[in-house]
């Protein structure tokens, strides 16, 4: 055995390639995302605020910057270039380092720092292992950092670690840290080549020492398809359990609506609470119950059977549905088919959808059909902090009123939107937009999910008064009548890991308040 004292040694073997947890971003500090549910075009402010939040969250931490610098330094000290197909070299540093070149055994003690040049750091007070069998062992606490291209950023602190970086298998005892955008913890981690299992797991996006909310699960699986599966799940707000699920599945590569009940108030429905329950029936097939209770209309909910596979979804629907204007429709039943895809070579998303079903409102009942085709170019970021959002589509709506052979309605035509936003500084932004919609409440049998008039001009401003408070004003004009139709005011209050949104619809004299957690 050869001993190196207080020195660094480059060993031509991959010493640590830990924890391939699929995700797309690391959030060093999570803040609540914003959602306005606007009728005056203020969604572009949501885009601006969420982009700023993502930029702050994706910025490299000091620890990650140091790892990049140390890898660069270690790479420059190599005697030659790394050969393709050969193990990635690793750098060892410790107060005392013993390495046997014949057997491959090593023992490192005293501020042990192991850097694999692919993008991993492993730190402990004592570590042992074998380069030839490609194994690392740590009985006490270990700190792990992963920072490689096209892979999640991972930071973990755990105990009793045994990992084989050749087979990419291993175990870690009780641990906590960050995997992608999630703060996670578990009593036991098991690592496999293509997935990770965590037992007695918790996860949250709230970075408080005592999270405002979190999810616990008897078992959590994290798969390379950007998928997180959780079994025997409990939902917590602070230390109070508020619900249970047998199974929850979520994508890791995009924000999704949170698991928790949603509460709010609006002038049409009164105070309300709503929640979503899911049951997996078969692969890619779920049963969904969307439960909604409000003080003015009572229990209004819906149930669905969903098939979702890649870019396609098929939904069988029955029950009550609400749009952003608190207009309700009863589908008894309905079928909705959707296909949408973001093109890799062109910066746009296209989609097609078809819906058919019996619709009932307070004033009409009909066999209703909708066919739509839409193109959504990606937001164009122009010089001087201008942002351009556009959309174009074609929609056909058909209605055949029940018990009437003559009353048939069909509306078809183009619809398009163009919105230009401007960021003047970190606090102040403004926008203006023009919208055209052929299908409106004036020519359709139902007023659900439709605009009141075809040609609309919208404008508004956003001002951040403090780090936690943002105020927005938006207006809407009917271009044909040249009348001001809507004036909306918003107050966004950041509550650390959630956001309260207050909306006053001045022309309609209506108040809306809703509270939302950081998106999942």
mmCIF file of N, CA and C in Angstrom, residues 168-269:
data_model
loop_
_atom_site.group_PDB
_atom_site.id
_atom_site.type_symbol
_atom_site.label_atom_id
_atom_site.label_comp_id
_atom_site.label_asym_id
_atom_site.label_seq_id
_atom_site.Cartn_x
_atom_site.Cartn_y
_atom_site.Cartn_z
ATOM 1 N N UNK A 168 -23.583 0.806 -11.483
ATOM 2 C CA UNK A 168 -24.532 1.872 -11.129
ATOM 3 C C UNK A 168 -25.618 1.351 -10.194
ATOM 4 N N UNK A 169 -25.215 0.570 -9.234
ATOM 5 C CA UNK A 169 -26.131 0.060 -8.216
ATOM 6 C C UNK A 169 -25.553 0.374 -6.844
ATOM 7 N N UNK A 170 -26.440 0.472 -5.846
ATOM 8 C CA UNK A 170 -25.953 0.732 -4.501
ATOM 9 C C UNK A 170 -27.086 1.092 -3.570
ATOM 10 N N UNK A 171 -26.706 1.422 -2.356
ATOM 11 C CA UNK A 171 -27.679 1.793 -1.335
ATOM 12 C C UNK A 171 -27.141 2.954 -0.520
ATOM 13 N N UNK A 172 -28.042 3.692 0.073
ATOM 14 C CA UNK A 172 -27.699 4.763 1.007
ATOM 15 C C UNK A 172 -28.744 4.739 2.109
ATOM 16 N N UNK A 173 -28.298 4.917 3.338
ATOM 17 C CA UNK A 173 -29.232 4.947 4.459
ATOM 18 C C UNK A 173 -29.997 6.245 4.494
ATOM 19 N N UNK A 174 -30.373 6.678 5.650
ATOM 20 C CA UNK A 174 -31.179 7.900 5.777
ATOM 21 C C UNK A 174 -30.468 9.076 5.117
ATOM 22 N N UNK A 175 -31.202 9.792 4.253
ATOM 23 C CA UNK A 175 -30.585 10.870 3.479
ATOM 24 C C UNK A 175 -31.630 11.928 3.166
ATOM 25 N N UNK A 176 -31.133 13.134 2.872
ATOM 26 C CA UNK A 176 -31.999 14.216 2.411
ATOM 27 C C UNK A 176 -31.191 15.145 1.538
ATOM 28 N N UNK A 177 -31.884 15.910 0.704
ATOM 29 C CA UNK A 177 -31.198 16.834 -0.178
ATOM 30 C C UNK A 177 -32.098 17.311 -1.287
ATOM 31 N N UNK A 178 -31.526 17.456 -2.480
ATOM 32 C CA UNK A 178 -32.230 18.022 -3.624
ATOM 33 C C UNK A 178 -31.998 17.122 -4.827
ATOM 34 N N UNK A 179 -33.078 16.751 -5.509
ATOM 35 C CA UNK A 179 -33.003 15.996 -6.759
ATOM 36 C C UNK A 179 -33.826 16.742 -7.786
ATOM 37 N N UNK A 180 -33.144 17.350 -8.755
ATOM 38 C CA UNK A 180 -33.870 18.190 -9.689
ATOM 39 C C UNK A 180 -34.515 19.330 -8.951
ATOM 40 N N UNK A 181 -35.824 19.492 -9.122
ATOM 41 C CA UNK A 181 -36.534 20.601 -8.509
ATOM 42 C C UNK A 181 -37.178 20.238 -7.175
ATOM 43 N N UNK A 182 -36.927 19.032 -6.676
ATOM 44 C CA UNK A 182 -37.600 18.566 -5.475
ATOM 45 C C UNK A 182 -36.637 18.461 -4.293
ATOM 46 N N UNK A 183 -37.095 18.929 -3.141
ATOM 47 C CA UNK A 183 -36.439 18.613 -1.883
ATOM 48 C C UNK A 183 -36.947 17.242 -1.453
ATOM 49 N N UNK A 184 -36.037 16.293 -1.259
ATOM 50 C CA UNK A 184 -36.456 14.929 -0.955
ATOM 51 C C UNK A 184 -35.731 14.422 0.284
ATOM 52 N N UNK A 185 -36.334 13.432 0.914
ATOM 53 C CA UNK A 185 -35.687 12.725 2.010
ATOM 54 C C UNK A 185 -36.199 11.300 2.001
ATOM 55 N N UNK A 186 -35.470 10.400 2.677
ATOM 56 C CA UNK A 186 -35.899 9.015 2.742
ATOM 57 C C UNK A 186 -35.111 8.253 3.785
ATOM 58 N N UNK A 187 -35.694 7.164 4.259
ATOM 59 C CA UNK A 187 -35.010 6.309 5.225
ATOM 60 C C UNK A 187 -34.002 5.390 4.543
ATOM 61 N N UNK A 188 -34.269 5.083 3.246
ATOM 62 C CA UNK A 188 -33.357 4.201 2.528
ATOM 63 C C UNK A 188 -33.481 4.489 1.028
ATOM 64 N N UNK A 189 -32.313 4.607 0.364
ATOM 65 C CA UNK A 189 -32.254 4.802 -1.073
ATOM 66 C C UNK A 189 -31.648 3.556 -1.714
ATOM 67 N N UNK A 190 -32.250 3.095 -2.794
ATOM 68 C CA UNK A 190 -31.684 2.008 -3.599
ATOM 69 C C UNK A 190 -31.487 2.524 -5.020
ATOM 70 N N UNK A 191 -30.272 2.336 -5.529
ATOM 71 C CA UNK A 191 -29.923 2.848 -6.844
ATOM 72 C C UNK A 191 -29.750 1.698 -7.829
ATOM 73 N N UNK A 192 -30.392 1.847 -8.982
ATOM 74 C CA UNK A 192 -30.306 0.868 -10.058
ATOM 75 C C UNK A 192 -29.904 1.586 -11.339
ATOM 76 N N UNK A 193 -29.487 0.838 -12.364
ATOM 77 C CA UNK A 193 -28.992 1.517 -13.573
ATOM 78 C C UNK A 193 -29.992 2.483 -14.198
ATOM 79 N N UNK A 194 -31.283 2.182 -14.105
ATOM 80 C CA UNK A 194 -32.244 3.023 -14.813
ATOM 81 C C UNK A 194 -33.319 3.628 -13.923
ATOM 82 N N UNK A 195 -33.249 3.452 -12.615
ATOM 83 C CA UNK A 195 -34.215 4.100 -11.747
ATOM 84 C C UNK A 195 -33.720 4.085 -10.308
ATOM 85 N N UNK A 196 -34.426 4.844 -9.465
ATOM 86 C CA UNK A 196 -34.080 4.968 -8.056
ATOM 87 C C UNK A 196 -35.334 4.682 -7.229
ATOM 88 N N UNK A 197 -35.163 3.975 -6.126
ATOM 89 C CA UNK A 197 -36.265 3.710 -5.205
ATOM 90 C C UNK A 197 -35.933 4.357 -3.865
ATOM 91 N N UNK A 198 -36.903 5.070 -3.291
ATOM 92 C CA UNK A 198 -36.732 5.697 -1.984
ATOM 93 C C UNK A 198 -37.855 5.188 -1.080
ATOM 94 N N UNK A 199 -37.499 4.691 0.086
ATOM 95 C CA UNK A 199 -38.482 4.172 1.034
ATOM 96 C C UNK A 199 -38.713 5.188 2.155
ATOM 97 N N UNK A 200 -39.959 5.228 2.653
ATOM 98 C CA UNK A 200 -40.351 6.226 3.660
ATOM 99 C C UNK A 200 -39.908 7.607 3.199
ATOM 100 N N UNK A 201 -40.385 7.970 2.006
ATOM 101 C CA UNK A 201 -39.894 9.161 1.325
ATOM 102 C C UNK A 201 -40.779 10.371 1.584
ATOM 103 N N UNK A 202 -40.178 11.545 1.456
ATOM 104 C CA UNK A 202 -40.922 12.796 1.413
ATOM 105 C C UNK A 202 -40.397 13.622 0.250
ATOM 106 N N UNK A 203 -41.268 14.465 -0.289
ATOM 107 C CA UNK A 203 -40.832 15.406 -1.321
ATOM 108 C C UNK A 203 -41.694 16.657 -1.263
ATOM 109 N N UNK A 204 -41.068 17.784 -1.610
ATOM 110 C CA UNK A 204 -41.750 19.064 -1.618
ATOM 111 C C UNK A 204 -40.933 20.025 -2.458
ATOM 112 N N UNK A 205 -41.562 21.115 -2.901
ATOM 113 C CA UNK A 205 -40.830 22.202 -3.536
ATOM 114 C C UNK A 205 -40.617 23.362 -2.572
ATOM 115 N N UNK A 206 -41.115 23.210 -1.359
ATOM 116 C CA UNK A 206 -40.975 24.273 -0.366
ATOM 117 C C UNK A 206 -39.629 24.129 0.339
ATOM 118 N N UNK A 207 -38.835 25.206 0.335
ATOM 119 C CA UNK A 207 -37.483 25.109 0.871
ATOM 120 C C UNK A 207 -37.362 25.551 2.322
ATOM 121 N N UNK A 208 -38.499 25.702 3.018
ATOM 122 C CA UNK A 208 -38.442 26.054 4.442
ATOM 123 C C UNK A 208 -37.942 24.868 5.259
ATOM 124 N N UNK A 209 -37.343 25.159 6.432
ATOM 125 C CA UNK A 209 -36.858 24.085 7.302
ATOM 126 C C UNK A 209 -38.015 23.182 7.712
ATOM 127 N N UNK A 210 -39.148 23.788 8.049
ATOM 128 C CA UNK A 210 -40.397 23.046 8.249
ATOM 129 C C UNK A 210 -41.318 23.424 7.100
ATOM 130 N N UNK A 211 -41.388 22.601 6.055
ATOM 131 C CA UNK A 211 -42.098 22.990 4.825
ATOM 132 C C UNK A 211 -43.562 23.333 5.081
ATOM 133 N N UNK A 212 -44.056 24.319 4.334
ATOM 134 C CA UNK A 212 -45.473 24.664 4.414
ATOM 135 C C UNK A 212 -46.334 23.473 4.001
ATOM 136 N N UNK A 213 -45.817 22.664 3.111
ATOM 137 C CA UNK A 213 -46.538 21.493 2.640
ATOM 138 C C UNK A 213 -45.532 20.450 2.172
ATOM 139 N N UNK A 214 -45.919 19.178 2.203
ATOM 140 C CA UNK A 214 -45.084 18.135 1.637
ATOM 141 C C UNK A 214 -45.926 16.893 1.390
ATOM 142 N N UNK A 215 -45.352 15.974 0.653
ATOM 143 C CA UNK A 215 -45.981 14.690 0.345
ATOM 144 C C UNK A 215 -45.096 13.596 0.925
ATOM 145 N N UNK A 216 -45.687 12.630 1.601
ATOM 146 C CA UNK A 216 -44.929 11.469 2.082
ATOM 147 C C UNK A 216 -45.448 10.226 1.373
ATOM 148 N N UNK A 217 -44.572 9.250 1.201
ATOM 149 C CA UNK A 217 -44.955 8.021 0.511
ATOM 150 C C UNK A 217 -44.182 6.851 1.101
ATOM 151 N N UNK A 218 -44.850 5.704 1.180
ATOM 152 C CA UNK A 218 -44.150 4.505 1.638
ATOM 153 C C UNK A 218 -43.032 4.138 0.673
ATOM 154 N N UNK A 219 -43.281 4.362 -0.623
ATOM 155 C CA UNK A 219 -42.247 4.078 -1.624
ATOM 156 C C UNK A 219 -42.363 5.084 -2.759
ATOM 157 N N UNK A 220 -41.215 5.571 -3.195
ATOM 158 C CA UNK A 220 -41.147 6.485 -4.324
ATOM 159 C C UNK A 220 -40.198 5.914 -5.367
ATOM 160 N N UNK A 221 -40.618 5.928 -6.620
ATOM 161 C CA UNK A 221 -39.765 5.488 -7.726
ATOM 162 C C UNK A 221 -39.542 6.663 -8.661
ATOM 163 N N UNK A 222 -38.300 6.854 -9.085
ATOM 164 C CA UNK A 222 -37.961 7.922 -10.015
ATOM 165 C C UNK A 222 -37.354 7.284 -11.255
ATOM 166 N N UNK A 223 -38.045 7.454 -12.392
ATOM 167 C CA UNK A 223 -37.705 6.738 -13.610
ATOM 168 C C UNK A 223 -37.085 7.677 -14.646
ATOM 169 N N UNK A 224 -36.291 7.112 -15.581
ATOM 170 C CA UNK A 224 -35.621 7.959 -16.577
ATOM 171 C C UNK A 224 -36.580 8.624 -17.553
ATOM 172 N N UNK A 225 -37.830 8.164 -17.634
ATOM 173 C CA UNK A 225 -38.798 8.804 -18.519
ATOM 174 C C UNK A 225 -39.358 10.088 -17.902
ATOM 175 N N UNK A 226 -38.583 10.708 -16.995
ATOM 176 C CA UNK A 226 -39.000 11.925 -16.304
ATOM 177 C C UNK A 226 -40.307 11.685 -15.534
ATOM 178 N N UNK A 227 -40.354 10.556 -14.847
ATOM 179 C CA UNK A 227 -41.572 10.141 -14.177
ATOM 180 C C UNK A 227 -41.281 9.830 -12.718
ATOM 181 N N UNK A 228 -42.142 10.335 -11.843
ATOM 182 C CA UNK A 228 -42.067 10.014 -10.425
ATOM 183 C C UNK A 228 -43.351 9.279 -10.027
ATOM 184 N N UNK A 229 -43.186 8.092 -9.441
ATOM 185 C CA UNK A 229 -44.319 7.302 -8.996
ATOM 186 C C UNK A 229 -44.257 7.157 -7.488
ATOM 187 N N UNK A 230 -45.396 7.402 -6.829
ATOM 188 C CA UNK A 230 -45.444 7.336 -5.375
ATOM 189 C C UNK A 230 -46.606 6.442 -4.932
ATOM 190 N N UNK A 231 -46.345 5.603 -3.922
ATOM 191 C CA UNK A 231 -47.313 4.621 -3.459
ATOM 192 C C UNK A 231 -47.637 4.867 -1.979
ATOM 193 N N UNK A 232 -48.922 4.678 -1.641
ATOM 194 C CA UNK A 232 -49.393 4.892 -0.272
ATOM 195 C C UNK A 232 -48.988 6.293 0.192
ATOM 196 N N UNK A 233 -49.636 7.267 -0.408
ATOM 197 C CA UNK A 233 -49.234 8.665 -0.276
ATOM 198 C C UNK A 233 -50.102 9.385 0.757
ATOM 199 N N UNK A 234 -49.468 10.279 1.506
ATOM 200 C CA UNK A 234 -50.169 11.170 2.419
ATOM 201 C C UNK A 234 -49.798 12.612 2.078
ATOM 202 N N UNK A 235 -50.802 13.504 2.143
ATOM 203 C CA UNK A 235 -50.614 14.915 1.838
ATOM 204 C C UNK A 235 -50.614 15.702 3.144
ATOM 205 N N UNK A 236 -49.629 16.584 3.291
ATOM 206 C CA UNK A 236 -49.462 17.293 4.563
ATOM 207 C C UNK A 236 -49.395 18.795 4.328
ATOM 208 N N UNK A 237 -50.083 19.542 5.177
ATOM 209 C CA UNK A 237 -49.864 20.981 5.315
ATOM 210 C C UNK A 237 -49.325 21.198 6.727
ATOM 211 N N UNK A 238 -48.066 21.684 6.762
ATOM 212 C CA UNK A 238 -47.318 21.703 8.026
ATOM 213 C C UNK A 238 -47.314 20.290 8.624
ATOM 214 N N UNK A 239 -47.792 20.132 9.850
ATOM 215 C CA UNK A 239 -47.771 18.813 10.466
ATOM 216 C C UNK A 239 -49.155 18.175 10.492
ATOM 217 N N UNK A 240 -50.080 18.687 9.656
ATOM 218 C CA UNK A 240 -51.431 18.156 9.610
ATOM 219 C C UNK A 240 -51.645 17.391 8.305
ATOM 220 N N UNK A 241 -52.034 16.105 8.441
ATOM 221 C CA UNK A 241 -52.349 15.328 7.251
ATOM 222 C C UNK A 241 -53.736 15.728 6.762
ATOM 223 N N UNK A 242 -53.844 16.070 5.480
ATOM 224 C CA UNK A 242 -55.127 16.537 4.945
ATOM 225 C C UNK A 242 -55.701 15.589 3.901
ATOM 226 N N UNK A 243 -54.990 14.523 3.581
ATOM 227 C CA UNK A 243 -55.526 13.610 2.584
ATOM 228 C C UNK A 243 -54.611 12.435 2.341
ATOM 229 N N UNK A 244 -55.162 11.425 1.676
ATOM 230 C CA UNK A 244 -54.401 10.223 1.329
ATOM 231 C C UNK A 244 -54.655 9.855 -0.125
ATOM 232 N N UNK A 245 -53.696 9.206 -0.728
ATOM 233 C CA UNK A 245 -53.837 8.639 -2.065
ATOM 234 C C UNK A 245 -53.160 7.273 -2.072
ATOM 235 N N UNK A 246 -53.735 6.327 -2.756
ATOM 236 C CA UNK A 246 -53.046 5.049 -2.931
ATOM 237 C C UNK A 246 -51.861 5.190 -3.871
ATOM 238 N N UNK A 247 -52.007 6.089 -4.850
ATOM 239 C CA UNK A 247 -50.964 6.200 -5.875
ATOM 240 C C UNK A 247 -51.013 7.591 -6.490
ATOM 241 N N UNK A 248 -49.844 8.186 -6.696
ATOM 242 C CA UNK A 248 -49.731 9.455 -7.405
ATOM 243 C C UNK A 248 -48.579 9.343 -8.397
ATOM 244 N N UNK A 249 -48.810 9.846 -9.589
ATOM 245 C CA UNK A 249 -47.780 9.835 -10.629
ATOM 246 C C UNK A 249 -47.654 11.242 -11.192
ATOM 247 N N UNK A 250 -46.423 11.722 -11.340
ATOM 248 C CA UNK A 250 -46.214 13.067 -11.846
ATOM 249 C C UNK A 250 -45.011 13.108 -12.782
ATOM 250 N N UNK A 251 -45.098 14.004 -13.782
ATOM 251 C CA UNK A 251 -43.965 14.276 -14.655
ATOM 252 C C UNK A 251 -42.949 15.147 -13.916
ATOM 253 N N UNK A 252 -41.660 14.899 -14.180
ATOM 254 C CA UNK A 252 -40.600 15.700 -13.568
ATOM 255 C C UNK A 252 -40.099 16.807 -14.482
ATOM 256 N N UNK A 253 -40.471 16.763 -15.771
ATOM 257 C CA UNK A 253 -39.910 17.714 -16.715
ATOM 258 C C UNK A 253 -40.835 18.895 -16.982
ATOM 259 N N UNK A 254 -41.898 19.043 -16.202
ATOM 260 C CA UNK A 254 -42.751 20.217 -16.347
ATOM 261 C C UNK A 254 -43.533 20.434 -15.057
ATOM 262 N N UNK A 255 -43.926 21.694 -14.852
ATOM 263 C CA UNK A 255 -44.764 22.017 -13.702
ATOM 264 C C UNK A 255 -46.156 21.457 -13.921
ATOM 265 N N UNK A 256 -46.712 20.878 -12.875
ATOM 266 C CA UNK A 256 -48.074 20.368 -12.931
ATOM 267 C C UNK A 256 -48.854 20.897 -11.738
ATOM 268 N N UNK A 257 -50.176 20.875 -11.871
ATOM 269 C CA UNK A 257 -51.005 21.337 -10.777
ATOM 270 C C UNK A 257 -50.744 20.489 -9.544
ATOM 271 N N UNK A 258 -50.731 21.141 -8.391
ATOM 272 C CA UNK A 258 -50.348 20.432 -7.181
ATOM 273 C C UNK A 258 -51.416 19.440 -6.755
ATOM 274 N N UNK A 259 -51.031 18.565 -5.821
ATOM 275 C CA UNK A 259 -51.914 17.515 -5.330
ATOM 276 C C UNK A 259 -52.949 18.033 -4.330
ATOM 277 N N UNK A 260 -52.725 19.199 -3.792
ATOM 278 C CA UNK A 260 -53.462 19.615 -2.614
ATOM 279 C C UNK A 260 -54.812 20.228 -2.965
ATOM 280 N N UNK A 261 -55.765 20.190 -2.046
ATOM 281 C CA UNK A 261 -57.052 20.855 -2.285
ATOM 282 C C UNK A 261 -56.847 22.328 -2.607
ATOM 283 N N UNK A 262 -57.705 22.856 -3.466
ATOM 284 C CA UNK A 262 -57.626 24.248 -3.891
ATOM 285 C C UNK A 262 -58.798 25.004 -3.273
ATOM 286 N N UNK A 263 -58.509 26.137 -2.695
ATOM 287 C CA UNK A 263 -59.541 26.921 -2.017
ATOM 288 C C UNK A 263 -59.554 28.330 -2.591
ATOM 289 N N UNK A 264 -60.742 28.960 -2.521
ATOM 290 C CA UNK A 264 -60.854 30.312 -3.022
ATOM 291 C C UNK A 264 -62.252 30.863 -2.836
ATOM 292 N N UNK A 265 -62.467 32.033 -3.439
ATOM 293 C CA UNK A 265 -63.761 32.691 -3.364
ATOM 294 C C UNK A 265 -63.955 33.488 -4.645
ATOM 295 N N UNK A 266 -65.195 33.462 -5.195
ATOM 296 C CA UNK A 266 -65.561 34.400 -6.242
ATOM 297 C C UNK A 266 -67.024 34.780 -6.078
ATOM 298 N N UNK A 267 -67.386 35.907 -6.645
ATOM 299 C CA UNK A 267 -68.724 36.455 -6.420
ATOM 300 C C UNK A 267 -69.824 35.570 -6.965
ATOM 301 N N UNK A 268 -69.540 34.765 -7.986
ATOM 302 C CA UNK A 268 -70.569 33.921 -8.594
ATOM 303 C C UNK A 268 -70.840 32.660 -7.783
ATOM 304 N N UNK A 269 -69.785 32.014 -7.279
ATOM 305 C CA UNK A 269 -69.940 30.726 -6.601
ATOM 306 C C UNK A 269 -69.823 30.813 -5.092
#
